[in-house]
Structures are given as C-alpha cells and as structure tokens.
CSV table of N, CA and C in Angstrom, one decimal:
chain,number,residue,atom,x,y,z
C,507,MET,N,100.4,171.2,140.7
C,507,MET,CA,100.6,170.6,142.0
C,507,MET,C,102.1,170.5,142.4
C,508,TYR,N,102.8,169.8,141.5
C,508,TYR,CA,104.3,169.7,141.7
C,508,TYR,C,105.0,170.8,141.0
C,509,GLU,N,106.2,171.2,141.6
C,509,GLU,CA,107.0,172.2,140.9
C,509,GLU,C,108.4,171.6,140.9
C,510,ASP,N,109.2,172.0,139.8
C,510,ASP,CA,110.6,171.5,139.7
C,510,ASP,C,111.4,171.9,141.0
C,511,LYS,N,112.2,171.0,141.4
C,511,LYS,CA,113.1,171.3,142.6
C,511,LYS,C,114.5,171.1,142.2
C,512,THR,N,115.4,172.0,142.7
C,512,THR,CA,116.8,171.8,142.4
C,512,THR,C,117.4,171.1,143.7
C,513,LEU,N,118.1,170.0,143.4
C,513,LEU,CA,118.7,169.2,144.5
C,513,LEU,C,120.2,169.1,144.2
C,514,ILE,N,120.9,168.7,145.3
C,514,ILE,CA,122.4,168.5,145.2
C,514,ILE,C,122.7,167.0,145.2
C,515,CYS,N,123.5,166.6,144.3
C,515,CYS,CA,123.9,165.2,144.2
C,515,CYS,C,124.8,164.9,145.4
C,516,LYS,N,124.6,163.8,146.1
C,516,LYS,CA,125.4,163.5,147.2
C,516,LYS,C,126.7,162.8,146.8
C,517,GLU,N,126.8,162.4,145.5
C,517,GLU,CA,127.9,161.7,145.0
C,517,GLU,C,129.0,162.7,144.4
C,518,CYS,N,128.5,163.6,143.5
C,518,CYS,CA,129.4,164.5,142.8
C,518,CYS,C,129.3,166.0,143.3
C,519,GLY,N,128.2,166.3,144.0
C,519,GLY,CA,128.0,167.6,144.5
C,519,GLY,C,127.4,168.6,143.5
C,520,LYS,N,127.0,168.1,142.3
C,520,LYS,CA,126.4,169.0,141.3
C,520,LYS,C,124.9,169.2,141.6
C,521,GLU,N,124.4,170.3,141.1
C,521,GLU,CA,123.0,170.5,141.2
C,521,GLU,C,122.3,169.8,140.1
C,522,PHE,N,121.1,169.2,140.4
C,522,PHE,CA,120.3,168.6,139.3
C,522,PHE,C,118.8,168.9,139.6
C,523,VAL,N,118.0,168.9,138.6
C,523,VAL,CA,116.6,169.2,138.7
C,523,VAL,C,115.7,168.0,138.9
C,524,PHE,N,114.9,168.0,139.9
C,524,PHE,CA,113.9,166.9,140.2
C,524,PHE,C,112.6,167.5,139.6
C,525,THR,N,112.3,167.1,138.4
C,525,THR,CA,111.2,167.8,137.7
C,525,THR,C,109.8,167.4,138.3
C,526,ALA,N,108.8,168.2,138.0
C,526,ALA,CA,107.5,168.0,138.4
C,526,ALA,C,107.0,166.6,137.9
C,527,GLY,N,107.3,166.3,136.7
C,527,GLY,CA,106.9,165.0,136.2
C,527,GLY,C,107.6,163.8,136.9
C,528,GLU,N,108.8,164.0,137.3
C,528,GLU,CA,109.5,162.9,138.0
C,528,GLU,C,108.9,162.8,139.4
C,529,GLN,N,108.5,163.9,140.0
C,529,GLN,CA,107.9,163.9,141.3
C,529,GLN,C,106.6,163.2,141.3
C,530,GLU,N,105.8,163.4,140.2
C,530,GLU,CA,104.5,162.8,140.0
C,530,GLU,C,104.7,161.3,139.9
C,531,PHE,N,105.7,160.9,139.1
C,531,PHE,CA,106.1,159.5,138.9
C,531,PHE,C,106.4,158.8,140.2
C,532,TYR,N,107.3,159.5,141.0
C,532,TYR,CA,107.7,159.0,142.3
C,532,TYR,C,106.5,158.8,143.2
C,533,ALA,N,105.6,159.7,143.2
C,533,ALA,CA,104.4,159.7,144.1
C,533,ALA,C,103.5,158.5,143.6
C,534,ALA,N,103.3,158.3,142.3
C,534,ALA,CA,102.5,157.2,141.8
C,534,ALA,C,103.1,155.9,142.1
C,535,LYS,N,104.4,155.8,142.2
C,535,LYS,CA,105.0,154.5,142.6
C,535,LYS,C,105.1,154.3,144.1
C,536,GLY,N,104.7,155.3,144.8
C,536,GLY,CA,104.7,155.2,146.3
C,536,GLY,C,106.1,155.5,146.9
C,537,PHE,N,107.0,156.1,146.2
C,537,PHE,CA,108.3,156.4,146.7
C,537,PHE,C,108.2,157.7,147.6
C,538,VAL,N,108.8,157.7,148.8
C,538,VAL,CA,108.6,158.8,149.7
C,538,VAL,C,109.9,159.7,149.7
C,539,ASN,N,111.1,159.1,149.4
C,539,ASN,CA,112.3,159.8,149.4
C,539,ASN,C,112.6,160.4,148.0
C,540,GLU,N,113.2,161.6,148.1
C,540,GLU,CA,113.6,162.3,146.8
C,540,GLU,C,114.9,161.6,146.4
C,541,PRO,N,115.3,161.7,145.1
C,541,PRO,CA,116.5,161.1,144.6
C,541,PRO,C,117.7,161.9,145.3
C,542,GLN,N,118.8,161.1,145.5
C,542,GLN,CA,119.9,161.7,146.2
C,542,GLN,C,121.1,161.9,145.2
C,543,ARG,N,121.0,161.3,144.0
C,543,ARG,CA,122.1,161.3,143.0
C,543,ARG,C,121.5,161.8,141.7
C,544,CYS,N,122.4,162.5,141.0
C,544,CYS,CA,122.0,163.0,139.6
C,544,CYS,C,121.9,161.8,138.7
C,545,LYS,N,121.4,162.0,137.5
C,545,LYS,CA,121.2,160.9,136.5
C,545,LYS,C,122.5,160.2,136.2
C,546,GLU,N,123.6,161.0,136.0
C,546,GLU,CA,124.9,160.5,135.6
C,546,GLU,C,125.4,159.6,136.7
C,547,CYS,N,125.3,160.0,138.0
C,547,CYS,CA,125.8,159.2,139.1
C,547,CYS,C,125.0,158.0,139.3
C,548,ARG,N,123.6,158.1,139.1
C,548,ARG,CA,122.8,156.9,139.2
C,548,ARG,C,123.1,155.9,138.2
C,549,ASP,N,123.3,156.3,136.9
C,549,ASP,CA,123.7,155.4,135.9
C,549,ASP,C,125.1,154.8,136.1
C,550,ALA,N,126.0,155.6,136.6
C,550,ALA,CA,127.4,155.0,136.9
C,550,ALA,C,127.3,154.0,138.0
C,551,ARG,N,126.5,154.3,139.0
C,551,ARG,CA,126.3,153.3,140.1
C,551,ARG,C,125.7,152.0,139.6
C,552,LYS,N,124.7,152.1,138.8
C,552,LYS,CA,124.0,150.9,138.2
C,552,LYS,C,125.0,150.1,137.4
C,553,ASN,N,125.8,150.7,136.6
C,553,ASN,CA,126.7,150.0,135.7
C,553,ASN,C,127.9,149.5,136.4
C,554,SER,N,128.3,150.0,137.6
C,554,SER,CA,129.4,149.5,138.3
C,554,SER,C,129.2,148.1,138.9
C,555,ALA,N,127.9,147.9,139.2
C,555,ALA,CA,127.5,146.6,139.8
C,555,ALA,C,127.5,145.5,138.7
C,556,ARG,N,127.4,145.9,137.5
C,556,ARG,CA,127.3,144.9,136.4
C,556,ARG,C,128.7,144.5,135.9
C,557,PRO,N,129.1,143.2,135.9
C,557,PRO,CA,130.4,142.9,135.5
C,557,PRO,C,130.6,143.1,134.0
C,558,GLU,N,131.8,143.4,133.6
C,558,GLU,CA,132.1,143.6,132.2
C,558,GLU,C,131.9,142.2,131.5
C,559,ARG,N,131.3,142.3,130.3
C,559,ARG,CA,131.1,141.1,129.5
C,559,ARG,C,132.3,140.8,128.7
C,560,GLU,N,132.8,139.6,128.7
C,560,GLU,CA,133.9,139.2,127.9
C,560,GLU,C,133.4,138.9,126.5
C,561,MET,N,134.0,139.5,125.5
C,561,MET,CA,133.6,139.3,124.1
C,561,MET,C,134.7,138.5,123.3
C,562,TYR,N,134.2,137.7,122.4
C,562,TYR,CA,135.1,136.9,121.6
C,562,TYR,C,135.0,137.2,120.1
C,563,THR,N,136.0,137.0,119.4
C,563,THR,CA,136.0,137.2,117.9
C,563,THR,C,135.9,135.9,117.2
C,564,ALA,N,135.1,135.9,116.2
C,564,ALA,CA,134.8,134.7,115.3
C,564,ALA,C,134.6,135.2,113.9
C,565,VAL,N,134.6,134.2,113.0
C,565,VAL,CA,134.4,134.5,111.6
C,565,VAL,C,133.0,134.0,111.3
C,566,CYS,N,132.2,134.9,110.6
C,566,CYS,CA,130.8,134.6,110.3
C,566,CYS,C,130.8,133.4,109.3
C,567,ALA,N,129.9,132.4,109.6
C,567,ALA,CA,129.8,131.2,108.8
C,567,ALA,C,129.1,131.5,107.5
C,568,SER,N,128.4,132.6,107.4
C,568,SER,CA,127.7,132.9,106.2
C,568,SER,C,128.4,133.8,105.2
C,569,CYS,N,128.9,135.0,105.7
C,569,CYS,CA,129.5,135.9,104.9
C,569,CYS,C,131.0,136.0,105.0
C,570,GLY,N,131.6,135.4,106.1
C,570,GLY,CA,133.0,135.4,106.2
C,570,GLY,C,133.6,136.6,106.9
C,571,LYS,N,132.8,137.6,107.3
C,571,LYS,CA,133.2,138.8,108.0
C,571,LYS,C,133.6,138.4,109.5
C,572,GLU,N,134.4,139.2,110.1
C,572,GLU,CA,134.7,139.1,111.5
C,572,GLU,C,133.5,139.5,112.3
C,573,ALA,N,133.2,138.7,113.3
C,573,ALA,CA,132.1,139.1,114.2
C,573,ALA,C,132.5,139.0,115.7
C,574,THR,N,132.0,139.9,116.5
C,574,THR,CA,132.3,139.9,117.9
C,574,THR,C,131.0,139.3,118.6
C,575,VAL,N,131.2,138.3,119.4
C,575,VAL,CA,130.1,137.6,120.1
C,575,VAL,C,130.4,137.5,121.6
C,576,PRO,N,129.3,137.5,122.4
C,576,PRO,CA,129.4,137.4,123.9
C,576,PRO,C,129.6,136.0,124.4
C,577,PHE,N,129.9,135.0,123.6
C,577,PHE,CA,130.1,133.7,124.0
C,577,PHE,C,131.4,133.1,123.4
C,578,LYS,N,131.9,132.1,123.9
C,578,LYS,CA,133.1,131.4,123.4
C,578,LYS,C,132.7,130.5,122.2
C,579,PRO,N,133.1,130.8,121.0
C,579,PRO,CA,132.7,130.0,119.8
C,579,PRO,C,133.3,128.6,119.9
C,580,ARG,N,132.5,127.6,119.5
C,580,ARG,CA,132.9,126.3,119.4
C,580,ARG,C,133.1,125.9,118.0
C,581,GLU,N,134.0,124.9,117.8
C,581,GLU,CA,134.3,124.5,116.4
C,581,GLU,C,133.1,123.8,115.7
C,582,ASP,N,132.3,123.1,116.5
C,582,ASP,CA,131.2,122.3,116.0
C,582,ASP,C,129.9,123.1,115.7
C,583,ARG,N,129.9,124.4,116.0
C,583,ARG,CA,128.7,125.2,115.8
C,583,ARG,C,129.0,126.4,115.0
C,584,PRO,N,128.2,126.8,114.0
C,584,PRO,CA,128.5,128.0,113.2
C,584,PRO,C,128.2,129.3,114.0
C,585,VAL,N,128.9,130.3,113.7
C,585,VAL,CA,128.7,131.6,114.4
C,585,VAL,C,128.4,132.6,113.2
C,586,TYR,N,127.4,133.5,113.5
C,586,TYR,CA,127.0,134.4,112.4
C,586,TYR,C,127.2,135.9,112.9
C,587,CYS,N,127.5,136.8,112.0
C,587,CYS,CA,127.6,138.2,112.4
C,587,CYS,C,126.1,138.7,112.6
C,588,SER,N,126.0,139.8,113.2
C,588,SER,CA,124.6,140.3,113.6
C,588,SER,C,123.7,140.5,112.3
C,589,GLU,N,124.3,140.9,111.2
C,589,GLU,CA,123.5,141.1,110.0
C,589,GLU,C,123.0,139.8,109.4
C,590,CYS,N,123.9,138.8,109.4
C,590,CYS,CA,123.5,137.5,108.8
C,590,CYS,C,122.5,136.8,109.8
C,591,PHE,N,122.7,136.9,111.1
C,591,PHE,CA,121.8,136.4,112.1
C,591,PHE,C,120.4,136.9,112.0
C,592,ALA,N,120.4,138.3,111.8
C,592,ALA,CA,119.0,138.9,111.7
C,592,ALA,C,118.4,138.5,110.4
C,593,ARG,N,119.1,138.4,109.3
C,593,ARG,CA,118.5,137.9,108.0
C,593,ARG,C,118.0,136.5,108.2
C,594,MET,N,118.7,135.6,108.8
C,594,MET,CA,118.3,134.2,109.0
C,594,MET,C,117.0,134.2,109.9
C,595,LYS,N,116.9,135.0,110.9
C,595,LYS,CA,115.7,135.0,111.7
C,595,LYS,C,114.5,135.5,110.9
C,596,GLU,N,114.7,136.5,110.0
C,596,GLU,CA,113.6,137.0,109.2
C,596,GLU,C,113.1,135.9,108.3
C,597,GLU,N,114.0,135.2,107.7
C,597,GLU,CA,113.7,134.1,106.7
C,597,GLU,C,112.9,133.0,107.4
C,598,GLN,N,113.1,132.8,108.7
C,598,GLN,CA,112.4,131.7,109.4
C,598,GLN,C,110.9,132.1,109.7
C,599,MET,N,110.6,133.4,109.7
C,599,MET,CA,109.2,133.8,110.0
C,599,MET,C,108.3,133.7,108.8
C-alpha cells in the first residue's frame, strides 16, 4: 500500500527517505502532514530546546573514585559513583 518516498529536508536541503513503515506509522497516529526535516535535523531541533545540564564533580563515599553528578553535592549527604549506586540498589532488593 505505501511506498518509500524521497523528500527534501527544509532545514539542510538534503534528501531523505520517508519509508513505507514510517508512512504507515504516521497514518496510524492520524498524522496528515509528511515530515519536513530529516532525522538529523529533527534530533538537532529537539535537543536545542533542552537546556544543557550542569554537572558537578564529587568523590564517591563508597569507593573514593571521582564521580560526575547532575546535582550540587552537599557536605551532609554521601555521593556515590554510578557503579556503587547500582550495587547499593541491587542489595536493597
């Protein structure tokens, strides 16, 4: 029923393929317009709206390795690296 279509990205001007499967998905969701941007431009557009996350450096309270966390560490609370945090969550189950 559907056939692959070659479209032109309105952002970068490159050709991209609007596959039969994507067309079927669009129809199932009730979308009536074809995509106007290629995958790369759509992803770039989505990510530009998202603010950069500030990361902080801390020392893991368990193993002593340096850890990067998305929150400002406080002196009264321990901070764990991702490996130690995952191990602690497994032990709790």
